[in-house]
C-alpha cells in the first residue's frame, strides 16, 4: 500500500509541529518501508512555506541575526496528494520496467535510467548553492535539486518502482547509491563539486580513487530506509537568510531527529548526531542528552562503525569546545581530526575539508592565542605541554595529508599563523619536546616511514602515527559546500 493511502488524513491540514511529528511517527513506526517521497514532500512543503514564502510585512518585523518568528503554516492534504501522485506518475511513466529484466534486484541500467529521469527534468541552469533545494517538494514545484537532493530522489524513485535494494550511501561530502544482492553494487547518481563531468552510472572506483576522503576510504554511511528518512530530516534547512533561522523549522527538525534517535536510526550516522548536537546547543531539550554528549556519540559512531575514517565528528566537537572557550579540549578534537587525515592524500575533491582546516588553523587557533594572550586562559594553555602536543599533532596530520599528494596543501598563509602560535608557547614547554626518530634499520624493513614526536608532560605523552605507503596517489574531483549539503555555486552544472 503506497504511503499516501496509509496516511492519517485527520492530521491534515498540517498546522503545527505535532501534526508533522505524528505523520512521521506513523510512517516510521507502523510501516516496514517508510515512503521517502511522501516524507520529503511533507517536510519540504513545511520548510518552503516557512522560509521561502514570506510576506514582506513579516520580514520587516523579523529581527535580523536571530530566530525569526516563523508565522503559521498550513499544508493541505490535496496539495500533498497532488505532488505525491505527480512524483509517482513521473517515475512510473518514464521507466518501462520490461526493459530491465525480471530480477527483483535493480540493475545498473535501471538505476542509471532513474537518475536520468530526475537529471533530465531539472531546470537547465540554476544557482546550485541555494538553500531549500534538497527535497522532493523542491523537485516537483521548481525542478531544482542540489546534489544530495538528486541522490535522495533517485532512491525514492527506485522505491516507487519497488526496488527496495537501492539505498543511499553517504560520505562527508558526496552521495551515491548501493544496490543488488547484499547491496554489493555501487553507482554514481549525482554530480560532485564544481565544473566536473558527472560520473553517473559508473561504479564507485575500487582503485586508489576510492581511498580518498571523498569516498571515506571505503567507509561510507550505507543507509537503510530509516537512515534515509534521517538524511532527509537532517537536510532540513531552517535558514531564512544568511543571518536568520526560522525557529519553527529548526524545532520541527529537532523533534523529528529525536524521534529517529529514539528508534536507533541515528546510531550509525555521525553527521546526523552532529547536526542534532548543533540544534541542541542552540535550543537544549530538557531531559535529553547534552549537545556535548551528542558530539561525543558522533565520534564514537565513527570509531565503532567506520574505522575512525570520518573527520567531521571531530570538527563538530572541536567547534563546540571552541565556542565554549574550552580551548584545550578543542585542540585535542582538532588533533584527533588531523589523525584521521593521515590516511588520505589531498586532492581537488577535498576542497570543502581544506576550507574547514584552514579556518581551524588560520582563524580559530589564532583567535585562541589572542584570547589566552590577553589573560582569558582557564587552562593556561601556553604553559601546558599537552596543548603544545595537540597543536603539533594537528599540524603533523595536515603535513601527512599533504605527503604523497600531487596537490599541495600548505603555503605561506599557513606558516605565518603556525610560527606565531608556536612562539606563543612558553620556552619551558617547547623545551620539553622530544623527537624520537625510529632506528634506521627498521625503516628499511618496514618500507613505511614512521616518526614519533612526543612532548613529555608528567606521565603523558602524545605521538604522531604511521606514514602512508608511497604508492598511494590522488584522485581528481571537486568539493561541496557542507553548510546545506549543496554544491559550490556554478551557473550551469546541469
Ligand atoms: C562540522 C561541519 C563543518 C559542520 N557541518 C557539517 N555538515 C553539515 C551537515 N552535513 C550532512 N549532514 C547529514 N548528512 C549528510 S550527507 C552529506 C553529503 F554526503 F555530503 C551529501 F549528501 F553529499 F551532501 C552531507 C551531510 C554535511 C556536513 S560538517
Tab-separated table of C-alpha atoms in Angstrom, residues 99-100 106-116 179 201:
chain	number	residue	atom	x	y	z
A	99	UNK	CA	13.366	-3.290	-20.378
A	100	UNK	CA	15.204	-4.192	-17.189
A	106	UNK	CA	17.752	-3.346	-9.503
A	107	UNK	CA	20.289	-3.363	-12.330
A	108	UNK	CA	22.867	-0.696	-13.112
A	109	UNK	CA	20.870	0.274	-16.205
A	110	UNK	CA	17.697	0.688	-14.137
A	111	UNK	CA	19.464	2.887	-11.569
A	112	UNK	CA	21.001	4.974	-14.349
A	113	UNK	CA	17.579	5.332	-16.002
A	114	UNK	CA	16.001	6.640	-12.809
A	115	UNK	CA	18.936	9.021	-12.386
A	116	UNK	CA	18.432	10.211	-15.990
A	179	UNK	CA	22.055	-1.848	-4.995
A	201	UNK	CA	26.076	5.282	-13.898
